[in-house]
GROMACS .gro file of C-alpha atoms in nm:
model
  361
    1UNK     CA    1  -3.443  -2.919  -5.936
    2UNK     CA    2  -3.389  -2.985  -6.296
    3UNK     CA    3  -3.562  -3.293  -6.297
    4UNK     CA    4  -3.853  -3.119  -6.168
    5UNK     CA    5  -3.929  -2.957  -6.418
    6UNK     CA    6  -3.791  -3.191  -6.705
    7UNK     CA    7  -3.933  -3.499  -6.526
    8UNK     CA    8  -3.951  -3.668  -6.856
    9UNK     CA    9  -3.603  -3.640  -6.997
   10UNK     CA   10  -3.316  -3.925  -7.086
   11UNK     CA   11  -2.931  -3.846  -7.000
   12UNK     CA   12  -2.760  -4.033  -7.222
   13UNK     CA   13  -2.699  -4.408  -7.121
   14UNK     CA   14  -2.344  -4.553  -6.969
   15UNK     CA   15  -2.143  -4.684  -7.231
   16UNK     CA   16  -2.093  -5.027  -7.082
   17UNK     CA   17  -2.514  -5.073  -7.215
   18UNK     CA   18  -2.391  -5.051  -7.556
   19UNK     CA   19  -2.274  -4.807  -7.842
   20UNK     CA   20  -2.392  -4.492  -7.870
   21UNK     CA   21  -2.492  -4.477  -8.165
   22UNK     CA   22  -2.767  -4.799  -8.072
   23UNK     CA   23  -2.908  -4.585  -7.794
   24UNK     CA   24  -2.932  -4.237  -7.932
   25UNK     CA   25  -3.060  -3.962  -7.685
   26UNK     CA   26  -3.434  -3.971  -7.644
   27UNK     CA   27  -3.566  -3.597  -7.597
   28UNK     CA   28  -3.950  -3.510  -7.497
   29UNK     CA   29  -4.074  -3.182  -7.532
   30UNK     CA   30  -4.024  -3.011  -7.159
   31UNK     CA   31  -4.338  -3.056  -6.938
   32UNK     CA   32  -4.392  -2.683  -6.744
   33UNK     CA   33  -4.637  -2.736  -6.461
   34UNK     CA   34  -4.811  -2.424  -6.291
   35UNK     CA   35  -4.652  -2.273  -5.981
   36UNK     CA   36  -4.972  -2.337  -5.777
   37UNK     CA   37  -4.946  -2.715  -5.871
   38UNK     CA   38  -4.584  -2.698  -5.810
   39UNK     CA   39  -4.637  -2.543  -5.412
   40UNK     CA   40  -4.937  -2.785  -5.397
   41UNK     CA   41  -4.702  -3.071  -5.463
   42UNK     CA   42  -4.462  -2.923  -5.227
   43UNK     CA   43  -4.748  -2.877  -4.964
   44UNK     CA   44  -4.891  -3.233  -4.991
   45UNK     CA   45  -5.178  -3.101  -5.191
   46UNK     CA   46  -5.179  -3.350  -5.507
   47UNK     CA   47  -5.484  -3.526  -5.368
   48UNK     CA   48  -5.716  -3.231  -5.372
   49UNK     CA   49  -5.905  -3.104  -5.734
   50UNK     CA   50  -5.758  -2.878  -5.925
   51UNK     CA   51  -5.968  -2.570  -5.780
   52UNK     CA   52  -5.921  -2.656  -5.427
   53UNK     CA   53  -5.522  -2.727  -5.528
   54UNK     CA   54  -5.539  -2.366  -5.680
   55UNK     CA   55  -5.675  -2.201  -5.365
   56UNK     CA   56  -5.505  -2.357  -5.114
   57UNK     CA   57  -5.153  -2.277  -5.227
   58UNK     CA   58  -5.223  -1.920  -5.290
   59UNK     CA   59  -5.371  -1.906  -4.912
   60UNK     CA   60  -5.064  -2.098  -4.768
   61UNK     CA   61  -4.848  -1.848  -4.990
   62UNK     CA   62  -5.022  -1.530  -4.848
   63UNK     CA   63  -4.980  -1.684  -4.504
   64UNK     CA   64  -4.603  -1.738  -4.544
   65UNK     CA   65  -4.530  -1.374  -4.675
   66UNK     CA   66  -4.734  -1.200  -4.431
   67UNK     CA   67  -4.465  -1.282  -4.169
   68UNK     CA   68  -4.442  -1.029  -3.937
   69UNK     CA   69  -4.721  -0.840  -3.854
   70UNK     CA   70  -5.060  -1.123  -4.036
   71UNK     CA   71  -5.334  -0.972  -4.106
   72UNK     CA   72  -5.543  -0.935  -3.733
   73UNK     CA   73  -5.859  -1.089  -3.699
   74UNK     CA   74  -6.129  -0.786  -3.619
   75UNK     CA   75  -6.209  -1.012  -3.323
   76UNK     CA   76  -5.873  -1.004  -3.190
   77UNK     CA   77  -5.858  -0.663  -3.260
   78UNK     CA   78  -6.203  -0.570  -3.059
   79UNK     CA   79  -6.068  -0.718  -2.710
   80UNK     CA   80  -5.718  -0.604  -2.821
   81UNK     CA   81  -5.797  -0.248  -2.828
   82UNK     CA   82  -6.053  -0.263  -2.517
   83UNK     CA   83  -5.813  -0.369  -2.328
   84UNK     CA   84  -5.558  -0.088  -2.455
   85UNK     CA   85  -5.799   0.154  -2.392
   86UNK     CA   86  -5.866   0.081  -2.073
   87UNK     CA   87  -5.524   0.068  -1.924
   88UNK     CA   88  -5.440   0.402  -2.117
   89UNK     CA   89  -5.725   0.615  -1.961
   90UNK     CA   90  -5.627   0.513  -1.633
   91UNK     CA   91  -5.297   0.625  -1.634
   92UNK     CA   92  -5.322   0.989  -1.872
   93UNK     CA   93  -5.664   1.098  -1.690
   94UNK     CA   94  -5.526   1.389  -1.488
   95UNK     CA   95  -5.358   1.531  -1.791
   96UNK     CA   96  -5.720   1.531  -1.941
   97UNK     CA   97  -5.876   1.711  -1.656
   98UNK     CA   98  -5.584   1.959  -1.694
   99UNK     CA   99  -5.649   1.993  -2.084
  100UNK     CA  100  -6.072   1.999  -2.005
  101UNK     CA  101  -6.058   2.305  -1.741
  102UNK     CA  102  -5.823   2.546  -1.908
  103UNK     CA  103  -6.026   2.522  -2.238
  104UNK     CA  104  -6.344   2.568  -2.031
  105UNK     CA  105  -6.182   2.904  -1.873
  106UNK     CA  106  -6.289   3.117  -2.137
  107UNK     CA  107  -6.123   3.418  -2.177
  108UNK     CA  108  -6.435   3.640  -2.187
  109UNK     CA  109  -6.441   3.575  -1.777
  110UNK     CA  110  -6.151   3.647  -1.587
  111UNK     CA  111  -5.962   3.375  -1.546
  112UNK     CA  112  -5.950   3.118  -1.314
  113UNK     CA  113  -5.601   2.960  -1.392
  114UNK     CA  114  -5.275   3.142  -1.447
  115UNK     CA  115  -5.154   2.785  -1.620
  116UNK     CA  116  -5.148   2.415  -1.601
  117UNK     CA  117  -4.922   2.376  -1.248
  118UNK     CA  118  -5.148   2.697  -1.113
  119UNK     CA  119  -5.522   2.462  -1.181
  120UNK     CA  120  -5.320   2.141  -1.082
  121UNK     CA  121  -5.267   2.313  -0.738
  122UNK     CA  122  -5.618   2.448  -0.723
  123UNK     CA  123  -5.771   2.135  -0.785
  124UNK     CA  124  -5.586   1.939  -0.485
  125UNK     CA  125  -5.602   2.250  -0.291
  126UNK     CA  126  -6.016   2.253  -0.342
  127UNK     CA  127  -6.043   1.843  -0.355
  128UNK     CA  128  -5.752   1.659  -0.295
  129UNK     CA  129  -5.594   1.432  -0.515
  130UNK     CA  130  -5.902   1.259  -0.638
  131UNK     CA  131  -6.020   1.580  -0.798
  132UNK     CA  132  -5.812   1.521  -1.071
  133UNK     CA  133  -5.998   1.194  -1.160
  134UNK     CA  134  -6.356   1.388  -1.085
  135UNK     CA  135  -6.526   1.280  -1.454
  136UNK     CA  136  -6.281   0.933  -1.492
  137UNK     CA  137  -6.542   0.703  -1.474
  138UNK     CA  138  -6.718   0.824  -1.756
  139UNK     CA  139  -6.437   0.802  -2.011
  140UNK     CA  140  -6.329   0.500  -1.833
  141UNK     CA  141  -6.680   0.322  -1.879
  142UNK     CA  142  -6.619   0.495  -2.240
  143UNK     CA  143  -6.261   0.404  -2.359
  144UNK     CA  144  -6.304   0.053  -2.340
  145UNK     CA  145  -6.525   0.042  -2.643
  146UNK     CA  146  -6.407   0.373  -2.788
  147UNK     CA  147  -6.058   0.167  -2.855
  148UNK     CA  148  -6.249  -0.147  -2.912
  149UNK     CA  149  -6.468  -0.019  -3.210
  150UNK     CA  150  -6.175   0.203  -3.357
  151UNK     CA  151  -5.952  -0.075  -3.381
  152UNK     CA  152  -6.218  -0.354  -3.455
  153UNK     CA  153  -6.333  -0.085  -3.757
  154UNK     CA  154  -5.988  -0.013  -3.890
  155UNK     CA  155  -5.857  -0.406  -3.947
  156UNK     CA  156  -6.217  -0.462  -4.111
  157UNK     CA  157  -6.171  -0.180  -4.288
  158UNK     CA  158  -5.811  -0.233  -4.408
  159UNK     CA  159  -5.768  -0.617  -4.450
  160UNK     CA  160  -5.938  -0.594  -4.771
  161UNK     CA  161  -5.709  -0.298  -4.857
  162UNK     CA  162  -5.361  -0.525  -4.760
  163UNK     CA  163  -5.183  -0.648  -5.040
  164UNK     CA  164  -4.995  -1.014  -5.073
  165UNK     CA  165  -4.764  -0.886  -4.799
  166UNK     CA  166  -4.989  -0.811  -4.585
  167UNK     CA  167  -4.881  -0.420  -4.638
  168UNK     CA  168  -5.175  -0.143  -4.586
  169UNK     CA  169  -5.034   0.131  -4.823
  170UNK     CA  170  -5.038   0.508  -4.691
  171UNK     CA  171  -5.283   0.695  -4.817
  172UNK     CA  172  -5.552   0.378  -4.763
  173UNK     CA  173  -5.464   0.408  -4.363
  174UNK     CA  174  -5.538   0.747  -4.406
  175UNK     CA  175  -5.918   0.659  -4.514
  176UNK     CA  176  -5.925   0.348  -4.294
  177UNK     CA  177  -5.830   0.593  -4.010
  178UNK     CA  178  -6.085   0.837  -4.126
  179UNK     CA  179  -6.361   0.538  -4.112
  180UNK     CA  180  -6.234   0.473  -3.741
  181UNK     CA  181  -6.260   0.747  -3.642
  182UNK     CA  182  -6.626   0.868  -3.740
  183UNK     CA  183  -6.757   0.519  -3.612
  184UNK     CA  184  -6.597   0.585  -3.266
  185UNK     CA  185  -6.726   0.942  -3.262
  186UNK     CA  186  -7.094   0.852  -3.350
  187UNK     CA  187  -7.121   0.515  -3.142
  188UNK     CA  188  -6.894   0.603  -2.839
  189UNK     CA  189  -6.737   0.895  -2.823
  190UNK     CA  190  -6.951   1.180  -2.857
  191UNK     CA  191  -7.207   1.053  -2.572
  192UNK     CA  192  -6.868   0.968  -2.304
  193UNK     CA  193  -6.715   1.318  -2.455
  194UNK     CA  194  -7.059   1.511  -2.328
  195UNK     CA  195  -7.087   1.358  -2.051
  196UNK     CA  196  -6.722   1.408  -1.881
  197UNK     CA  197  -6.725   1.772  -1.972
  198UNK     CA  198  -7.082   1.872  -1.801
  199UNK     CA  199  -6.898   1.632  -1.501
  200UNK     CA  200  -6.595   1.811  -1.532
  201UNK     CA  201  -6.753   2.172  -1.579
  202UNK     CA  202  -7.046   2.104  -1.305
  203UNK     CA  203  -6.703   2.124  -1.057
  204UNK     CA  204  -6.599   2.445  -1.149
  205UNK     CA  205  -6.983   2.571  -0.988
  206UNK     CA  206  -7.004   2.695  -0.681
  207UNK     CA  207  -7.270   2.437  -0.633
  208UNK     CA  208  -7.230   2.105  -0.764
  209UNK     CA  209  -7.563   1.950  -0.841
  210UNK     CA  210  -7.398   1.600  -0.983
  211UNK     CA  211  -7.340   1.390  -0.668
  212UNK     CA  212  -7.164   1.126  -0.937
  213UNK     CA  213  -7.143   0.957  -1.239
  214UNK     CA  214  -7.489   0.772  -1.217
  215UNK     CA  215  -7.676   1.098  -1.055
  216UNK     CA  216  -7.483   1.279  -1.355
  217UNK     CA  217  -7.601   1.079  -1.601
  218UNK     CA  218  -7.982   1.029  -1.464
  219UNK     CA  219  -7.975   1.416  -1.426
  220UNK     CA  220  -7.874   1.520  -1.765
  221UNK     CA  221  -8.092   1.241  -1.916
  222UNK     CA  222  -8.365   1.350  -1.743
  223UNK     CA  223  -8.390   1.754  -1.830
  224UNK     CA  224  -8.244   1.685  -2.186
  225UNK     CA  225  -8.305   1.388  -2.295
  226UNK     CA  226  -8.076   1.127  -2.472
  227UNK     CA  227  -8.032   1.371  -2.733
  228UNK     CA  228  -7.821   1.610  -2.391
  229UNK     CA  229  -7.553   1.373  -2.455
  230UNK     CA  230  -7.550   1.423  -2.827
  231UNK     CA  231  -7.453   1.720  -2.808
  232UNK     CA  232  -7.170   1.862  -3.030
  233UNK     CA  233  -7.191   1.582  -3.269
  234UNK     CA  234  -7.042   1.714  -3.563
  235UNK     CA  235  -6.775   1.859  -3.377
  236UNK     CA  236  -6.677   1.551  -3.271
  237UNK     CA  237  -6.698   1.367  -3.584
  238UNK     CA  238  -6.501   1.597  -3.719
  239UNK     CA  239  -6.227   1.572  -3.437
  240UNK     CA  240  -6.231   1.208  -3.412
  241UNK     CA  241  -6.238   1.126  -3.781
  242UNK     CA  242  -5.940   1.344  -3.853
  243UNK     CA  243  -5.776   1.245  -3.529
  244UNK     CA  244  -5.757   0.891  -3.604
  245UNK     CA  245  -5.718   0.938  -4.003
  246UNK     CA  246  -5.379   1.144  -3.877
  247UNK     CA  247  -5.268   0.901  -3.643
  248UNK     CA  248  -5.313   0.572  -3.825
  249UNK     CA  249  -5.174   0.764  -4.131
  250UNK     CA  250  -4.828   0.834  -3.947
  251UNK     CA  251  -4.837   0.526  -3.778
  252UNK     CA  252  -4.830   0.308  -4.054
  253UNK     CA  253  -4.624   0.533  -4.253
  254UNK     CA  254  -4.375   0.511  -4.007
  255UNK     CA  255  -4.374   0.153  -3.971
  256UNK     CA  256  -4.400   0.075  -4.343
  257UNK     CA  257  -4.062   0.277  -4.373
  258UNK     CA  258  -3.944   0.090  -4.053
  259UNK     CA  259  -3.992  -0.208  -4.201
  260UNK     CA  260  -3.915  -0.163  -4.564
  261UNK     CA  261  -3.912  -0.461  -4.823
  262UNK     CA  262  -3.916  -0.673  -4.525
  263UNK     CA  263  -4.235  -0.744  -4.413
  264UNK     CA  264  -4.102  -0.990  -4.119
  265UNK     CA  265  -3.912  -0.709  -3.980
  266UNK     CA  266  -4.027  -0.723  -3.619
  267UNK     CA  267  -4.111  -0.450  -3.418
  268UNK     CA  268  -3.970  -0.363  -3.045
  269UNK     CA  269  -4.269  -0.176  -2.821
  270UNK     CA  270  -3.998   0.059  -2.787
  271UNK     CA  271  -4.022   0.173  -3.121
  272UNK     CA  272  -4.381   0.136  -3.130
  273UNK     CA  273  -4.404   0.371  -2.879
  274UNK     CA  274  -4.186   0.613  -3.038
  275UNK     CA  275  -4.408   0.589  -3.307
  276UNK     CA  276  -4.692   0.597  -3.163
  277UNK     CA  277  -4.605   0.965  -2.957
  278UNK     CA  278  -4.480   1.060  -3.306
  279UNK     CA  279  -4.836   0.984  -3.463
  280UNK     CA  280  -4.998   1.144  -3.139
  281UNK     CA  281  -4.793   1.481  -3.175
  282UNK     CA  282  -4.909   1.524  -3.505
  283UNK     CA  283  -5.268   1.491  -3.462
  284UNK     CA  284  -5.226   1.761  -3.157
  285UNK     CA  285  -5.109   2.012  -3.362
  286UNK     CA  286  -5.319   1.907  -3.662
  287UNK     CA  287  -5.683   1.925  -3.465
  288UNK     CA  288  -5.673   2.118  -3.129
  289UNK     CA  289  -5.910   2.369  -3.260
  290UNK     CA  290  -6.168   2.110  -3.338
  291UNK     CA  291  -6.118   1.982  -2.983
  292UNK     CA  292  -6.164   2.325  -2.878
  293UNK     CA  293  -6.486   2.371  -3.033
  294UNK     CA  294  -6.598   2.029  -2.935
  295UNK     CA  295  -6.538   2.110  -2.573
  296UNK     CA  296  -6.752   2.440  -2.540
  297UNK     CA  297  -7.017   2.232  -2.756
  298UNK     CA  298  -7.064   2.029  -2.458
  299UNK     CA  299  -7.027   2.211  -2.196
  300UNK     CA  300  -7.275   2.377  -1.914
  301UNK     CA  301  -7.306   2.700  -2.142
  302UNK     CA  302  -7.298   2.494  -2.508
  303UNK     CA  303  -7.670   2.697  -2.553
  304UNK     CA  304  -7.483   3.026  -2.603
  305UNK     CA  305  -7.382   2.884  -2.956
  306UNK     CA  306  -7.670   2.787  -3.175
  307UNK     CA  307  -7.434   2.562  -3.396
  308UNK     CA  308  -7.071   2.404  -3.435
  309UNK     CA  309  -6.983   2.676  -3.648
  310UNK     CA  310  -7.103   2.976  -3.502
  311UNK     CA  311  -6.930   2.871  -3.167
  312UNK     CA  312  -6.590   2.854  -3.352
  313UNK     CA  313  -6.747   3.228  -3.521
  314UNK     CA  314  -6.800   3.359  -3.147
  315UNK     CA  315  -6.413   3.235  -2.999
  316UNK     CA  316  -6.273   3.407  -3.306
  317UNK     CA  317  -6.468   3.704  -3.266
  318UNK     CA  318  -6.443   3.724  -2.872
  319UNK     CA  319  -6.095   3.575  -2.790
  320UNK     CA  320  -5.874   3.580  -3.110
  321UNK     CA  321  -5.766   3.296  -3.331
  322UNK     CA  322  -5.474   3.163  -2.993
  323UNK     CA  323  -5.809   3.063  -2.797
  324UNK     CA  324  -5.816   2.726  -3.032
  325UNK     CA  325  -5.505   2.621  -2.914
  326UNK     CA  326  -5.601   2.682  -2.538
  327UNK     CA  327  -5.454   2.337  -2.333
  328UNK     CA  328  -5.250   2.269  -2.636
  329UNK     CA  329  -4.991   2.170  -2.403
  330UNK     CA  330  -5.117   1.943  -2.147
  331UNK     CA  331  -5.292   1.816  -2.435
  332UNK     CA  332  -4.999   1.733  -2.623
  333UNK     CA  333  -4.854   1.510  -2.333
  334UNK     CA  334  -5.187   1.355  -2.257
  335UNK     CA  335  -5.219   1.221  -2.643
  336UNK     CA  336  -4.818   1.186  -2.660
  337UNK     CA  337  -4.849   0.924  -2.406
  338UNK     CA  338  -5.231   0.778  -2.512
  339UNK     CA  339  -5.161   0.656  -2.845
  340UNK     CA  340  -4.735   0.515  -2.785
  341UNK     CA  341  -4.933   0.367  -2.452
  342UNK     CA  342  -5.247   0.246  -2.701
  343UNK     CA  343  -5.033   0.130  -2.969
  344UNK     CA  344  -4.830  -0.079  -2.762
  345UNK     CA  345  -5.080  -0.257  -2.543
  346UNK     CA  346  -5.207  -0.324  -2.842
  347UNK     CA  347  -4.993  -0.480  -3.052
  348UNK     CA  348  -4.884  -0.665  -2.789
  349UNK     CA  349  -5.213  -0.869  -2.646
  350UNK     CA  350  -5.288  -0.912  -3.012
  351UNK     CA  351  -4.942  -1.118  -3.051
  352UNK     CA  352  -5.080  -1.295  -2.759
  353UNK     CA  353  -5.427  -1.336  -2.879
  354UNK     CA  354  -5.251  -1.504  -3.229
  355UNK     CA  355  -5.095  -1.787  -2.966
  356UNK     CA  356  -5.433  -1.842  -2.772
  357UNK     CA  357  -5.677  -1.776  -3.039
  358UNK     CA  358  -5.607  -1.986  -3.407
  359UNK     CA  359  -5.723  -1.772  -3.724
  360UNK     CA  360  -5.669  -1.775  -4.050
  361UNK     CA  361  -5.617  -1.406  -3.999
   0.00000   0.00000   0.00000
């Protein structure tokens, strides 16, 4: 290695070429050559102008000490978190109706439900087993691009944020999150949101007038316009953008101090999924009242209130600050299981997106 960098410096020669003293040391002054010539030499760069040198070492350097988890391609993470999404709503449904129908038993009526095994057994008693999937198909149709645009929006969001490393800091998950969130809320999630709880809350009638999804939809599109499934908007931006601006927070928090100077450290989707449940708890306990208000936003009865904020006004006044944690519970194991199921699904198809589909991300 010394030669590398003295490339133009004499050892003294063997004695059988003569004396000393004939052949004195020759010294040039040391020649120090740039580290990004240096790893373009390494990387077979020499032939390329000095610019081009320049920028591909520093690219092939970033590359190399990203390791572990690269920098995803917003691509990637689009189908990534579709698919995620997908898969999760499908299995954590039921606790949702659960969550949905205890929140919309307002305490101003007598009660329907005595707890969450007591509207379980109603709800197979009145409609079997499928009645706990009545409203799926519009969060299903929902979460596929509800997880696609969060995810898609947070890697866009944070790969400028990364540094060399590859390392999203904190507190800039935290605003990444935030972004996530709001975009979800206004593109996706407050339209699906409206719609499953007039679905879910059109059940609880004595007579149904939504035959399905479709007649649902058609229906409330019809006497209300688009603007019917808007309602509750700022409710849910504010749910969603905290929601996600909690979770991502934690998340990467956790996994920075998982990881530590080692940005290579892999990941097992067990401890993902710890994580993830971690990061899911925390947003529970962080934003059920928001979810609270959200929900009688959108309701069947969401014209009582003639705002977001005089509906939270009216459940303080009428049933006592404990009303915004109604469902806290089945909420709680719903989300729990949502984001460790989210967060694994999707850190795993991206791994196998980065085998099928060549980036430079």
């Amino acid at each position: 290695m010394s030669s590398l960098f003295n490339p133009f410096s004499f050892k003294e020669p063997h004695k059988n070429c003569g004396d000393a003293a004939e052949h004195p040391r020759v010294h040039y002054p040391p020649v120090h050559h740039p580290p990004s010539q240096l790893l373009a030499s390494a990387a077979g760069l020499g032939s390329l102008p000095l610019y081009q040198r320049s920028y591909a070492a520093r690219r092939n350097l970033a590359a190399a000490a990203v390791g572990g988890r690269k920098i995803t391609h917003p691509g990637k993470a689009i189908l990534a978190g579709g698919l995620a999404g997908a898969i999760e709503i499908c299995i954590t449904f039921p606790t949702e109706y659960v969550k949905t129908q205890l929140q919309l038993d307002e305490r101003a009526n007598p009660p329907r439900y005595r707890g969450i095994g007591d509207c379980v057994k109603l709800t197979v008693q009145d409609h079997g087993l499928r009645g706990l999937y009545r409203g799926l198909s519009s969060l299903l149709y929902g979460s596929i691009p509800k997880s696609a645009v969060r995810f898609g929006t947070f890697e866009m969001l944070s790969n400028p944020m990364r540094d060399s490393t590859g390392r999203l800091d904190n507190t800039r998950s935290l605003v990444c999150g935030l972004g996530a969130g709001i975009a979800e809320a206004i593109l996706v999630v407050c339209p699906m949101e409206t719609l499953k709880v007039k679905l879910i809350h059109d059940q609880c009638s004595l007579r149904p007038r939504y035959r399905g999804f479709f007649h649902g939809v058609s229906e409330i599109i019809r006497e209300q316009g688009v603007r019917g499934t808007y309602q509750g908007l700022t409710a849910t931006v504010l749910k969603q953008g905290t929601n996600q601006a909690i979770r991502f927070y934690v998340m990467t928090s956790l996994r920075n101090w998982y990881k530590g100077d080692d940005p290579r450290k892999e990941m097992h989707p067990i401890v993902t999924a710890m994580f993830g449940a971690t990061a899911g708890a925390v947003s529970v306990f962080g934003n059920t009242p928001l979810d609270v208000v959200k929900t009688r936003m959108q309701g069947l009865e969401a014209h009582r209130y003639r705002n977001t904020f005089d509906c939270a006004f009216q459940i303080m006044k009428h049933e006592g600050p404990q009303a915004f944690y109604k469902g806290t519970v089945p909420r709680l194991g719903r989300v729990c299981l949502d984001v460790a199921i989210v967060f694994v699904i999707y850190e795993e198809v991206v791994k196998l997106l980065n085998n099928v589909w060549k980036t430079q991300q």
